[in-house]
PDB file of C-alpha atoms and ligand atoms in Angstrom:
ATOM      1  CA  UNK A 142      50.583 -60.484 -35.668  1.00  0.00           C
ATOM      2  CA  UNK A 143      51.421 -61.186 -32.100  1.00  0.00           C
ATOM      3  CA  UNK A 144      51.038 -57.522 -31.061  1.00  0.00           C
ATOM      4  CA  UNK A 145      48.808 -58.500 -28.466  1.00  0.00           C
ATOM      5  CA  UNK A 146      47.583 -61.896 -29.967  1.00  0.00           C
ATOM      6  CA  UNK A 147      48.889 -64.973 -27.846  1.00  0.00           C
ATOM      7  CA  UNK A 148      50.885 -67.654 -30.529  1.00  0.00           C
ATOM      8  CA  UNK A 149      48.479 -70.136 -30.223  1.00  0.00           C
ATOM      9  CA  UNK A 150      46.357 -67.856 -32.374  1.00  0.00           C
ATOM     10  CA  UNK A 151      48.508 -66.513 -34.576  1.00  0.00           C
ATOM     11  CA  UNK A 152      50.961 -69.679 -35.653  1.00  0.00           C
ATOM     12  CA  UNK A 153      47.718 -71.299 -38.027  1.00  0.00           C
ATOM     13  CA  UNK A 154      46.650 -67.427 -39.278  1.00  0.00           C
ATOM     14  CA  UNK A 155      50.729 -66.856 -39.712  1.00  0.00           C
ATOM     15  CA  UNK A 156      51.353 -70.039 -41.661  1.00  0.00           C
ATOM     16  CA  UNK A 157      48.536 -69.464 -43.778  1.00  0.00           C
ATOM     17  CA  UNK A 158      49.546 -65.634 -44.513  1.00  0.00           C
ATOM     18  CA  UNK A 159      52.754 -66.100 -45.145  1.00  0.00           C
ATOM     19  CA  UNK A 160      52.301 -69.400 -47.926  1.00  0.00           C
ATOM     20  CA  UNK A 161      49.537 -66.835 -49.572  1.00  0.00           C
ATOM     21  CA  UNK A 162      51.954 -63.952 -49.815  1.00  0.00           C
ATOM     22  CA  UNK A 163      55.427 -65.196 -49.751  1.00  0.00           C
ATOM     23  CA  UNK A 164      57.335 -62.037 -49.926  1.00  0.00           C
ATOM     24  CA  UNK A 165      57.599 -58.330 -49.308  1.00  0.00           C
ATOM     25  CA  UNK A 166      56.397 -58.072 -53.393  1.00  0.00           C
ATOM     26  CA  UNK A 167      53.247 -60.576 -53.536  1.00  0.00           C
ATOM     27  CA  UNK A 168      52.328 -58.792 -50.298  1.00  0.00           C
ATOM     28  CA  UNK A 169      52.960 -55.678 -51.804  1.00  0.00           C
ATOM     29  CA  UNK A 170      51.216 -56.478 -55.091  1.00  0.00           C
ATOM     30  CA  UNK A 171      47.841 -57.863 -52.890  1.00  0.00           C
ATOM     31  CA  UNK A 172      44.443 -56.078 -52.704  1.00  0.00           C
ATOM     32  CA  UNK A 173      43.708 -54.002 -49.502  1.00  0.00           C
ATOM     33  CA  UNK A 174      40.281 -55.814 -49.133  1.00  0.00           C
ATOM     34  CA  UNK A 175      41.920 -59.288 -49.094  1.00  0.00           C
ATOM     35  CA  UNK A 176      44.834 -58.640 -46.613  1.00  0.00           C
ATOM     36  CA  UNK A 177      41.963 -57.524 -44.426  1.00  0.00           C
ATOM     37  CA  UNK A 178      40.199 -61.014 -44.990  1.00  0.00           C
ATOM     38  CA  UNK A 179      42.815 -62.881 -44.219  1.00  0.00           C
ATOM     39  CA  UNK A 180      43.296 -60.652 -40.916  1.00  0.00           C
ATOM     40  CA  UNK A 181      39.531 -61.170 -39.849  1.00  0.00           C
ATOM     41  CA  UNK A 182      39.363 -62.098 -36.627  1.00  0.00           C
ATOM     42  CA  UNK A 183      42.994 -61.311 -35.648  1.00  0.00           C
ATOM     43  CA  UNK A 184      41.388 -58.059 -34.811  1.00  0.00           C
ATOM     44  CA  UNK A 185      43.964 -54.745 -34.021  1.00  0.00           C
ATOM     45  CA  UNK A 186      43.301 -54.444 -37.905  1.00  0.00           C
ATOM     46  CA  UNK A 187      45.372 -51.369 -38.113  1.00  0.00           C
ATOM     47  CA  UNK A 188      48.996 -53.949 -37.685  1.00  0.00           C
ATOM     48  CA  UNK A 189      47.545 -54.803 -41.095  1.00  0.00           C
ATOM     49  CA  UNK A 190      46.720 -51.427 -42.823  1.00  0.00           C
ATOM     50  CA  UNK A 191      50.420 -50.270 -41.753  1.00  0.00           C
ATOM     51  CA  UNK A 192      52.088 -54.378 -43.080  1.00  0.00           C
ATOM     52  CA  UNK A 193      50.695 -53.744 -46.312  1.00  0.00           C
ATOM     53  CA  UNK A 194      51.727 -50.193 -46.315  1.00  0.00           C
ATOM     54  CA  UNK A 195      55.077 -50.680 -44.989  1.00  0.00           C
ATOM     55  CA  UNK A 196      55.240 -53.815 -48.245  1.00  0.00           C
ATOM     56  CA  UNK A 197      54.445 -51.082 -50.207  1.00  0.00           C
ATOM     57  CA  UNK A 198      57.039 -48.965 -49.584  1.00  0.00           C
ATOM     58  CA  UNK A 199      59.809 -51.517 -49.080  1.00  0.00           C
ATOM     59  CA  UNK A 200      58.872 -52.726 -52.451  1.00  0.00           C
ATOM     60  CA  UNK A 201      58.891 -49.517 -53.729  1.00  0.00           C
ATOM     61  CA  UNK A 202      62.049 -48.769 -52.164  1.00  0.00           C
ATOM     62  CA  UNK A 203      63.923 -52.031 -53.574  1.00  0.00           C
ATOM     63  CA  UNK A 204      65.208 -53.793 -50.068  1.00  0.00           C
ATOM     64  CA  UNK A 205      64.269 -52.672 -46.461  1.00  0.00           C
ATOM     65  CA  UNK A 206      66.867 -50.060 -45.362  1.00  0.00           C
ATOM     66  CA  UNK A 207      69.331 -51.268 -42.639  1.00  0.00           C
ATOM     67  CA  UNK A 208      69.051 -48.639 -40.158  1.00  0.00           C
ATOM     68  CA  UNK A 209      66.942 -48.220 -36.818  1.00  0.00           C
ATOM     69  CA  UNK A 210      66.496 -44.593 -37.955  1.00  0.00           C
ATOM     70  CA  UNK A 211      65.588 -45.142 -41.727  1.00  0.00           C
ATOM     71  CA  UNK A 212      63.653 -48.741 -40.299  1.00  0.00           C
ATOM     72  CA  UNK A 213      61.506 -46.097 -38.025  1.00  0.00           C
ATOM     73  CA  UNK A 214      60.534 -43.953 -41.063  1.00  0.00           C
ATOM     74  CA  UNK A 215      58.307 -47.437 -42.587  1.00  0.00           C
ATOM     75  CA  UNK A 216      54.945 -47.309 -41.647  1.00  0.00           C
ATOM     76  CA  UNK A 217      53.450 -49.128 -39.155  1.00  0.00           C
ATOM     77  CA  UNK A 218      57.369 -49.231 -37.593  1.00  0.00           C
ATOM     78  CA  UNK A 219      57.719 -47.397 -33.623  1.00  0.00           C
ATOM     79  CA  UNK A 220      61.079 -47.113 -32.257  1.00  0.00           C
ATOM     80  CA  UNK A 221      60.944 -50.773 -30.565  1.00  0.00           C
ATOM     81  CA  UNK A 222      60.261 -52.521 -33.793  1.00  0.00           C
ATOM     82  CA  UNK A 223      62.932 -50.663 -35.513  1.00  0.00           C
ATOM     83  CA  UNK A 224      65.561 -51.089 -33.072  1.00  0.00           C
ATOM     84  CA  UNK A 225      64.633 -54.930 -32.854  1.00  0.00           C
ATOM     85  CA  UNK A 226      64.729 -55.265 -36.466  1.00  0.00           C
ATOM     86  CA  UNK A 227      68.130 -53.343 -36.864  1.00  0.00           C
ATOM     87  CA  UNK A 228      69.656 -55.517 -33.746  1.00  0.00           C
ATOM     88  CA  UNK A 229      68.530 -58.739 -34.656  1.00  0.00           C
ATOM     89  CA  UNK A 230      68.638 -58.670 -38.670  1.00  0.00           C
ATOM     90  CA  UNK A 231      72.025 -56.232 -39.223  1.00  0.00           C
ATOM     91  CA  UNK A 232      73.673 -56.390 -36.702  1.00  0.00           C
ATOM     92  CA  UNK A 233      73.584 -52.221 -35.442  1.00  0.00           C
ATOM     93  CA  UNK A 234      74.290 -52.028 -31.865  1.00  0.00           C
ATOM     94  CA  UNK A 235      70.402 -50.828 -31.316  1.00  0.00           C
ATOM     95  CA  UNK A 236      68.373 -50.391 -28.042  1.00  0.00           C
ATOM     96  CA  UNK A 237      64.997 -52.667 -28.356  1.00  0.00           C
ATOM     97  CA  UNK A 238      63.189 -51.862 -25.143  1.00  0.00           C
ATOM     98  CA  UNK A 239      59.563 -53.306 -25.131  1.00  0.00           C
ATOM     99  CA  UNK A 240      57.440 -53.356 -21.454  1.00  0.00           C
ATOM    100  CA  UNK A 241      59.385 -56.909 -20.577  1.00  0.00           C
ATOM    101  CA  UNK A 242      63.062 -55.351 -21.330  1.00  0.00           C
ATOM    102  CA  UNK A 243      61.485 -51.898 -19.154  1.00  0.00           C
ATOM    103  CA  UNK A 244      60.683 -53.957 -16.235  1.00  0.00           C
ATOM    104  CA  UNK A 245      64.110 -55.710 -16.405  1.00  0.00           C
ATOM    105  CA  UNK A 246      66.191 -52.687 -16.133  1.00  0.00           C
ATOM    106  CA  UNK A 247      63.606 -50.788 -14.108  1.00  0.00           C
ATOM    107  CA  UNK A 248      64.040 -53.574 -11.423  1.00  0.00           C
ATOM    108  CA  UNK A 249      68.231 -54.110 -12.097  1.00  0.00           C
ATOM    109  CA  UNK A 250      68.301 -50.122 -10.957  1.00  0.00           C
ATOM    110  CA  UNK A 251      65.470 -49.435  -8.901  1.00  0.00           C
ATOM    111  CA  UNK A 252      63.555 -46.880 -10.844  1.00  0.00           C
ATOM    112  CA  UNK A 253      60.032 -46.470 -10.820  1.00  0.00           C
ATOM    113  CA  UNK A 254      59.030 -43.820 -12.981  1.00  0.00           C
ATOM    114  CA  UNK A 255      62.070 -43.973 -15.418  1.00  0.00           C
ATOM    115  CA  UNK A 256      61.510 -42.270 -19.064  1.00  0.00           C
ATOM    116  CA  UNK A 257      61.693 -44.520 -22.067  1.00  0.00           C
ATOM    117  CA  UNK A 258      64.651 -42.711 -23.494  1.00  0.00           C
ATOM    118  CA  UNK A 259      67.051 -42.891 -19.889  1.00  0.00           C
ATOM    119  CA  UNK A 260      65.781 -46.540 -20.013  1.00  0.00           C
ATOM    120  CA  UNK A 261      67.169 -47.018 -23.961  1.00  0.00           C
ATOM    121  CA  UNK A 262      70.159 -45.163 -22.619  1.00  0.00           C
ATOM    122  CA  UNK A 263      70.695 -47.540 -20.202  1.00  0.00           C
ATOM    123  CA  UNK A 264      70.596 -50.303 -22.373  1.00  0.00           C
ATOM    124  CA  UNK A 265      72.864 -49.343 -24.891  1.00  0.00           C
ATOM    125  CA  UNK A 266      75.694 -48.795 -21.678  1.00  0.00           C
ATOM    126  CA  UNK A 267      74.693 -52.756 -21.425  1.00  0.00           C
ATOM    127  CA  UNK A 268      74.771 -54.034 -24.886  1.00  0.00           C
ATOM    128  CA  UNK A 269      77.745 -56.209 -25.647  1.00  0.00           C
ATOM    129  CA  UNK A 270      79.020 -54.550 -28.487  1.00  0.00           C
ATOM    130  CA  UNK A 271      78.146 -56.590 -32.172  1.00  0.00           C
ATOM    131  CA  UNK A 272      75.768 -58.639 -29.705  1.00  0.00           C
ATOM    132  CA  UNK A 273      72.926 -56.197 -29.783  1.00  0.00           C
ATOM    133  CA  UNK A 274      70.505 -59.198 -31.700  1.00  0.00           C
ATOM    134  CA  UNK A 275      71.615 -61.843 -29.175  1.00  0.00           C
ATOM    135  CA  UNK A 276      71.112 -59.442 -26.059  1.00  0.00           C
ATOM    136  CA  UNK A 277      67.154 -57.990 -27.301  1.00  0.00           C
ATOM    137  CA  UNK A 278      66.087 -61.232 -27.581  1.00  0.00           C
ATOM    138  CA  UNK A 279      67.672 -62.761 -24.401  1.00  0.00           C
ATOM    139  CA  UNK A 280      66.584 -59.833 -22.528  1.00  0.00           C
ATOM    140  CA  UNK A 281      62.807 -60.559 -24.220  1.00  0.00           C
ATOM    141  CA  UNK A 282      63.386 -64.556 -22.543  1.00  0.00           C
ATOM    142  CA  UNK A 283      64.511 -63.242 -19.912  1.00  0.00           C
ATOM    143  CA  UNK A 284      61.561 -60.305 -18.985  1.00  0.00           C
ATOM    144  CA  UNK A 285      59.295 -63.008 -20.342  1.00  0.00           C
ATOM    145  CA  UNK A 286      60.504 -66.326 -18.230  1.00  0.00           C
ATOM    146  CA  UNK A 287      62.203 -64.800 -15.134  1.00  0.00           C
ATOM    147  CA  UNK A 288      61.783 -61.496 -14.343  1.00  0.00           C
ATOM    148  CA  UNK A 289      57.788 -61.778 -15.529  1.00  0.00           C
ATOM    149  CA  UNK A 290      55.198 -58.864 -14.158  1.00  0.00           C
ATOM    150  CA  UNK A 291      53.756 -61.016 -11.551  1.00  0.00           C
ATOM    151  CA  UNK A 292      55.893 -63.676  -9.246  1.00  0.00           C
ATOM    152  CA  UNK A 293      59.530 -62.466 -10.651  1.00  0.00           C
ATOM    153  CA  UNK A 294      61.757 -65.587 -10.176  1.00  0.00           C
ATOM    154  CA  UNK A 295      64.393 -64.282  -8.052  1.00  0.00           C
ATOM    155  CA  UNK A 296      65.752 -67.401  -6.486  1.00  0.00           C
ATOM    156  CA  UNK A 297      66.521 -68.716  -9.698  1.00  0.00           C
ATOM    157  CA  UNK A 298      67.635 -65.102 -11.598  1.00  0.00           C
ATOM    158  CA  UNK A 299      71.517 -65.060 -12.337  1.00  0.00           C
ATOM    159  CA  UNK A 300      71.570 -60.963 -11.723  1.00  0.00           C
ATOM    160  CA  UNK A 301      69.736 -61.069  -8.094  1.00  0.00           C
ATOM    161  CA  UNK A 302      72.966 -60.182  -6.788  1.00  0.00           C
ATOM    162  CA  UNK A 303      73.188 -56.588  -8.454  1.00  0.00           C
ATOM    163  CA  UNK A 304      69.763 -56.010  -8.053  1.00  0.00           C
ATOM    164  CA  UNK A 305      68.026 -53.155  -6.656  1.00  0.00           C
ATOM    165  CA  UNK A 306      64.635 -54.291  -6.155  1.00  0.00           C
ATOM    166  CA  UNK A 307      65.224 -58.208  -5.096  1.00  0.00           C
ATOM    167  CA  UNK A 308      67.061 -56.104  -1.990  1.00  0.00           C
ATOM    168  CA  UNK A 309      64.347 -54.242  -1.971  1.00  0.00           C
ATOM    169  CA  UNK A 310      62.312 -56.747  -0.869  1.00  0.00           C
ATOM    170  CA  UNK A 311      59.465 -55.732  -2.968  1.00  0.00           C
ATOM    171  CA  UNK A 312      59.868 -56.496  -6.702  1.00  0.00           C
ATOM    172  CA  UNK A 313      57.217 -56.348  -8.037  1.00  0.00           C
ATOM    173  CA  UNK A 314      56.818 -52.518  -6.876  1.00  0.00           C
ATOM    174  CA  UNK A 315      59.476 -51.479  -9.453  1.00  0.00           C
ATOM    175  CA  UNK A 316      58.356 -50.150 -11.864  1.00  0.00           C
ATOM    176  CA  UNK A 317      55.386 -48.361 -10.525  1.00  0.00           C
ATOM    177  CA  UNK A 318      52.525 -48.980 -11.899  1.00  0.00           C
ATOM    178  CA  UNK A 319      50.871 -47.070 -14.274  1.00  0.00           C
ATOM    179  CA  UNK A 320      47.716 -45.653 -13.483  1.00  0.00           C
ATOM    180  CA  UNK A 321      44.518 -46.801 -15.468  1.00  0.00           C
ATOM    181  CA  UNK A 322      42.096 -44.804 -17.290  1.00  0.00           C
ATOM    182  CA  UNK A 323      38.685 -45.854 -16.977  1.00  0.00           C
ATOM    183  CA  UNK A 324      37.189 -47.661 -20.235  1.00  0.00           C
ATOM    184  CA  UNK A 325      34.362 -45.251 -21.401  1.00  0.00           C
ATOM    185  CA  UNK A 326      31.290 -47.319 -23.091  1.00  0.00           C
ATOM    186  CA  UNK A 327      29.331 -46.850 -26.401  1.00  0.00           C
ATOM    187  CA  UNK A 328      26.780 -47.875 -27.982  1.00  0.00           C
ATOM    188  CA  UNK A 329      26.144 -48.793 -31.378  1.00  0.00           C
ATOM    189  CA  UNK A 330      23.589 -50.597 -33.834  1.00  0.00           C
ATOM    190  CA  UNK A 331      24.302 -53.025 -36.706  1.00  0.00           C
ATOM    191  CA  UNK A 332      21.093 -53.849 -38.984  1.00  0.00           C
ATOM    192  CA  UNK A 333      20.548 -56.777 -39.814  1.00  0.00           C
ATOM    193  CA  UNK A 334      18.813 -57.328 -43.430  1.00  0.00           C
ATOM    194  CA  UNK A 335      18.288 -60.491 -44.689  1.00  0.00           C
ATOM    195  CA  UNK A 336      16.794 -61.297 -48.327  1.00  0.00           C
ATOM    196  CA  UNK A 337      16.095 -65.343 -49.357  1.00  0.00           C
ATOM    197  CA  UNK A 338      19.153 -66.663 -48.401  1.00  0.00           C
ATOM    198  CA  UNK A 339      21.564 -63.505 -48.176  1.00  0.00           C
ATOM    199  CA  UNK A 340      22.888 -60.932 -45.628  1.00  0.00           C
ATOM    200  CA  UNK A 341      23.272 -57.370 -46.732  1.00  0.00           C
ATOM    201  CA  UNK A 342      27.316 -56.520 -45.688  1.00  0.00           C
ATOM    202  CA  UNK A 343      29.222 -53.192 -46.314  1.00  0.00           C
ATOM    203  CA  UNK A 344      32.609 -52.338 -45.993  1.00  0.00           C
ATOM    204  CA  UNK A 345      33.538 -49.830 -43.152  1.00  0.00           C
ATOM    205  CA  UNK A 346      35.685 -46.089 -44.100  1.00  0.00           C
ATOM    206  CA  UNK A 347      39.420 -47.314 -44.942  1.00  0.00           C
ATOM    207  CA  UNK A 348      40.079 -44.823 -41.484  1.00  0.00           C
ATOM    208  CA  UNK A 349      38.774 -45.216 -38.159  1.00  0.00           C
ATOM    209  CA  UNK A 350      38.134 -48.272 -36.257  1.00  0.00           C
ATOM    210  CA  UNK A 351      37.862 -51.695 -38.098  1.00  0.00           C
ATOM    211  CA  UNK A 352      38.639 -49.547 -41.227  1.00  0.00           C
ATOM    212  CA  UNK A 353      38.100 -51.344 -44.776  1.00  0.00           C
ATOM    213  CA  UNK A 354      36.348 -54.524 -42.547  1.00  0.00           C
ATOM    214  CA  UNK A 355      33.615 -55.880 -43.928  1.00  0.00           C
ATOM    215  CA  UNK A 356      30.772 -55.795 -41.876  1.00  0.00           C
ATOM    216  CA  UNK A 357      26.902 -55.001 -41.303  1.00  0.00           C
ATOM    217  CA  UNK A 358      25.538 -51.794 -41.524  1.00  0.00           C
ATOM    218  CA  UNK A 359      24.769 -49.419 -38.818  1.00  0.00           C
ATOM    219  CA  UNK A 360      25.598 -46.094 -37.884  1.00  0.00           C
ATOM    220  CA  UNK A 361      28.538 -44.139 -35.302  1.00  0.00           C
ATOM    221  CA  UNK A 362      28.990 -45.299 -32.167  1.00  0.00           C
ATOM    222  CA  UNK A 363      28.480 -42.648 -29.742  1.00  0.00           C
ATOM    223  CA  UNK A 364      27.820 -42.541 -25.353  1.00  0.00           C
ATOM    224  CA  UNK A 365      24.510 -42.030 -25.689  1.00  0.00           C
ATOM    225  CA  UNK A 366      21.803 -44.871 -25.978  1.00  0.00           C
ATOM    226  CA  UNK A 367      20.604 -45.343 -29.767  1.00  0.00           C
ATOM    227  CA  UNK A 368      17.063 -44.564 -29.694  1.00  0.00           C
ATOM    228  CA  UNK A 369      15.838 -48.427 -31.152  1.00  0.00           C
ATOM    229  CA  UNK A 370      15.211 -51.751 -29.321  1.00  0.00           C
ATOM    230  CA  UNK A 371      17.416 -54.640 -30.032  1.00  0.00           C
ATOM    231  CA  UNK A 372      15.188 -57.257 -30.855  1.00  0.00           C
ATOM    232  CA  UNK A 373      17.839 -59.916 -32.234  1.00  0.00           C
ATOM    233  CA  UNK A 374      19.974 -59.478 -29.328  1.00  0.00           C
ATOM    234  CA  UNK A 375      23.680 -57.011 -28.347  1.00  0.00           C
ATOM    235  CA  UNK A 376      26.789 -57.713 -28.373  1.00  0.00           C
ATOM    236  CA  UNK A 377      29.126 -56.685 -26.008  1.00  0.00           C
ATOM    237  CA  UNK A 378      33.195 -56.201 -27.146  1.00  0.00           C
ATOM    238  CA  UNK A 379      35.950 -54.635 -25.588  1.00  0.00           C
ATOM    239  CA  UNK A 380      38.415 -52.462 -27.603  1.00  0.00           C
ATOM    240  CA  UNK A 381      41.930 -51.001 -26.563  1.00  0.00           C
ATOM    241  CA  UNK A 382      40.255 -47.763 -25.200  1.00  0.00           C
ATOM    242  CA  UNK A 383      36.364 -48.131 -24.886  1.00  0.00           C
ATOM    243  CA  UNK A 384      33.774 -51.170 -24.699  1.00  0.00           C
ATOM    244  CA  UNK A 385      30.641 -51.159 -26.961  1.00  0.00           C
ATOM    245  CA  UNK A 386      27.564 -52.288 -26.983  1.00  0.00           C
ATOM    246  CA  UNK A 387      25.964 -52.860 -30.527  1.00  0.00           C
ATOM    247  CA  UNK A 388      22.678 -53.702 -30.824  1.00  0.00           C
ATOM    248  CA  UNK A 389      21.289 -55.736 -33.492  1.00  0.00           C
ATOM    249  CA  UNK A 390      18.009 -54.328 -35.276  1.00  0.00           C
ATOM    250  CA  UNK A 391      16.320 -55.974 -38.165  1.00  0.00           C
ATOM    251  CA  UNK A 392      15.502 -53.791 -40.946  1.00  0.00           C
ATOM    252  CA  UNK A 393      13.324 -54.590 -44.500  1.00  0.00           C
ATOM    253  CA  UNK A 394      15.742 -52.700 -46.683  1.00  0.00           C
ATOM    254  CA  UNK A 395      19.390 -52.690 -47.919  1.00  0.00           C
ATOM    255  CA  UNK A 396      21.514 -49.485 -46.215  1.00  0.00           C
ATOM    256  CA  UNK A 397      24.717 -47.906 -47.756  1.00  0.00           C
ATOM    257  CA  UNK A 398      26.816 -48.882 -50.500  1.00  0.00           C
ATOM    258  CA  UNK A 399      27.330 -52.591 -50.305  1.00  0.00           C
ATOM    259  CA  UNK A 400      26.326 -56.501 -51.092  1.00  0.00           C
ATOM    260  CA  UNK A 401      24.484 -59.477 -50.789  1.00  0.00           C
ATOM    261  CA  UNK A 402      26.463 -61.936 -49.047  1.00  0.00           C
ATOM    262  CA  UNK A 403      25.753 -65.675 -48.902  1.00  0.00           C
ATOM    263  CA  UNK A 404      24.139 -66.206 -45.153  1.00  0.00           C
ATOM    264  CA  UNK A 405      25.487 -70.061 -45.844  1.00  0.00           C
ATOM    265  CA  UNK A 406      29.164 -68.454 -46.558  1.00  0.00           C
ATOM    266  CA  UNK A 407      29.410 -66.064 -44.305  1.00  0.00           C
ATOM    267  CA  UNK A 408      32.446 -67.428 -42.632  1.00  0.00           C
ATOM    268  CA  UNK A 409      34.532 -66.622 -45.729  1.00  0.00           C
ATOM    269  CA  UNK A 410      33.049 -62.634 -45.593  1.00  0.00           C
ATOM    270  CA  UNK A 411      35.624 -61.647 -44.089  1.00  0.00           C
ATOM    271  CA  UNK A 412      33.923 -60.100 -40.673  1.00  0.00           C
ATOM    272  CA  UNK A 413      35.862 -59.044 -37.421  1.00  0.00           C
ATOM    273  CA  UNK A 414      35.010 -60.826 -34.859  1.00  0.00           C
ATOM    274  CA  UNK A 415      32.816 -58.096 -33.510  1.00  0.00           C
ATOM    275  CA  UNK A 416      30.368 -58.447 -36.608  1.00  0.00           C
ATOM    276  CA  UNK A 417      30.802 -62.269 -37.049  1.00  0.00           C
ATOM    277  CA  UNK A 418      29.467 -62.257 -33.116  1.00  0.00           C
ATOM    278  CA  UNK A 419      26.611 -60.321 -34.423  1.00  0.00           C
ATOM    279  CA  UNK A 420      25.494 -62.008 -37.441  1.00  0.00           C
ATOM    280  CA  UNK A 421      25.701 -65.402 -35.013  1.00  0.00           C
ATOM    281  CA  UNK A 422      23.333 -63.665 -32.830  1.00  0.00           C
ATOM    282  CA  UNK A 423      21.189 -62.586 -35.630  1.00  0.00           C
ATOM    283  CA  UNK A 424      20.589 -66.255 -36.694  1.00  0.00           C
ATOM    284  CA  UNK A 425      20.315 -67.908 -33.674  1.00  0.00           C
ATOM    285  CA  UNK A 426      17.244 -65.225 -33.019  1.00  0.00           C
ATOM    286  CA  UNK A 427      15.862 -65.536 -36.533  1.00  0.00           C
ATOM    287  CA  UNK A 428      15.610 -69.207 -36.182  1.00  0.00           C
ATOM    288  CA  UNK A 429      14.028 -69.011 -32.757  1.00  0.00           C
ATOM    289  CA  UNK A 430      11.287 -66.383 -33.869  1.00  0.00           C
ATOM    290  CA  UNK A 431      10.700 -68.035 -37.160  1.00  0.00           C
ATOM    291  CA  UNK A 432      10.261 -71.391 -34.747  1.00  0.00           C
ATOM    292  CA  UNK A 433       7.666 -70.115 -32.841  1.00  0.00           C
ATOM    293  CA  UNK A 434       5.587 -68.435 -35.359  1.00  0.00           C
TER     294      UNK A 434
HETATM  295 FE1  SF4 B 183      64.051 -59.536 -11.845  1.00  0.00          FE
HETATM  296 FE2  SF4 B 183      64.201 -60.713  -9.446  1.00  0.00          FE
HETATM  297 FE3  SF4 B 183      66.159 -61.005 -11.208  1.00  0.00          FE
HETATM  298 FE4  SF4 B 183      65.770 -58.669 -10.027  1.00  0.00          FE
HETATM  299  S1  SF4 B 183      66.352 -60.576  -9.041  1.00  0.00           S
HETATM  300  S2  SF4 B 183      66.198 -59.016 -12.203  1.00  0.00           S
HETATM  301  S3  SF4 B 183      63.555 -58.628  -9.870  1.00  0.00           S
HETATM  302  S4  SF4 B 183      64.059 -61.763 -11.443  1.00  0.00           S
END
């Protein structure tokens, strides 16, 4: 959950997951569709496609095996998370480098453009042996409190005397950093049907982006401008790699394969934060219209 989610958002959603689904088996046992509830506005909804999948197969398995290399075969599980789970949990004399751990080394040596894999090599000529789960997450403190991205905290850093970059001068400039694509934009619309009382909702394809969210209808989102007005307002959201703007269009008659959904309950459909935007958009213009009619 705190894959790019700060704590104070994820402690209340974390407490509440984890007294709904105990262990690795009620998880495992759960539906899809309410994992994804539960999720809704957490967003990065694919973390909880691969948890469930991952409970699935550890379930299936029996235990969780104890190995970074048989960790890193679990989906949802990169070569960070299965190193820190093998350091910290059994004790295997594992590499854990994440973008804080990196920057620590990168700035210890003076590299700037150093590959991941001379950078886990590094480590592991570091790593006080049988330590490995003390050192990852001292070294995550420590890239987190000390040597942080912007303003490193030389003065008060133990290591400034072996390293590189504080002689430098400049460190800050180590590693290099990496150069940004720009964010492409698309466009999108979401209809917005409404019927005494009740919102029509649909679920979106299990792949793609927001996949198995609930949300309102509407078709792809593409670069080009979708040929309707949108009279109940747009929303604008930013995703990893592209922003969108999705316009919300009323329309007389259900769309798709899906439900009527309370308008009073909505808060308990389920929506992404992207939709739930929308639908508060869509009300706050249906009440103003149907005001000054
Ligand atoms: Fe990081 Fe500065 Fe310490 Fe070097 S001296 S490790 S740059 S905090």
């Amino acid at each position: 959950m705190l894959q790019q989610t700060t704590v104070a958002a994820v402690t209340p959603r974390f407490e509440r997951f984890i007294a709904r689904w105990p262990t690795v088996e009620a998880l495992a046992a759960a539906s899809d569709v309410d994992i994804l509830g539960e999720w809704a506005g957490l967003g990065y909804y694919a973390r909880a496609r691969n948890l469930v999948a991952c409970a699935r197969e550890v379930a299936r398995r029996g235990a969780f095996p104890a190995t970074a290399a048989e960790l890193r075969k679990l989906p949802g599980i990169g070569a960070y998370t299965a190193a820190a789970i093998a350091a910290i949990a059994f004790g295997e004399d594992a590499a854990a480098v994440d973008t804080n751990v990196e920057r620590v080394i990168s700035r210890l040596r003076g590299l700037e453009h150093e590959a991941k894999a001379r950078i886990e090599r590094l480590v592991l000529d570091v790593i006080p042996k049988g330590r490995a789960g003390d050192f990852a997450q001292a070294m995550m403190d420590f890239g987190a409190t000390v040597c942080r991205a912007r303003n490193p905290r030389c003065g008060a850093c133990p290591l400034s005397r072996h390293c590189v970059a504080f002689k430098s001068g400049a460190p800050e400039s180590f590693p290099a950093p990496k150069v940004r694509r720009p964010r492409p934009h698309k466009y999108g619309i979401a209809w917005w049907i409404e019927r005494g009382g009740d919102v029509w909702l649909v679920r979106r394809p299990a792949k793609g982006m927001l996949g198995g969210m609930a949300a309102l209808p509407g078709g792809d989102w593409t670069e080009a401008l979708p040929p309707f007005s949108s009279d109940l307002g747009t929303v604008r959201h930013l995703f990893t790699h592209f922003s969108l703007d999705l316009a919300i269009v009323p329309r007389p008659e259900p769309v798709g394969e899906g439900w009527w959904h309370p308008i009073d309950g909505l808060a308990e459909a389920g929506l992404p934060t992207l939709y739930r935007r929308a639908a508060e958009l869509a009300l706050g213009a249906t009440e103003r219209l149907r005001a000054a009619a």
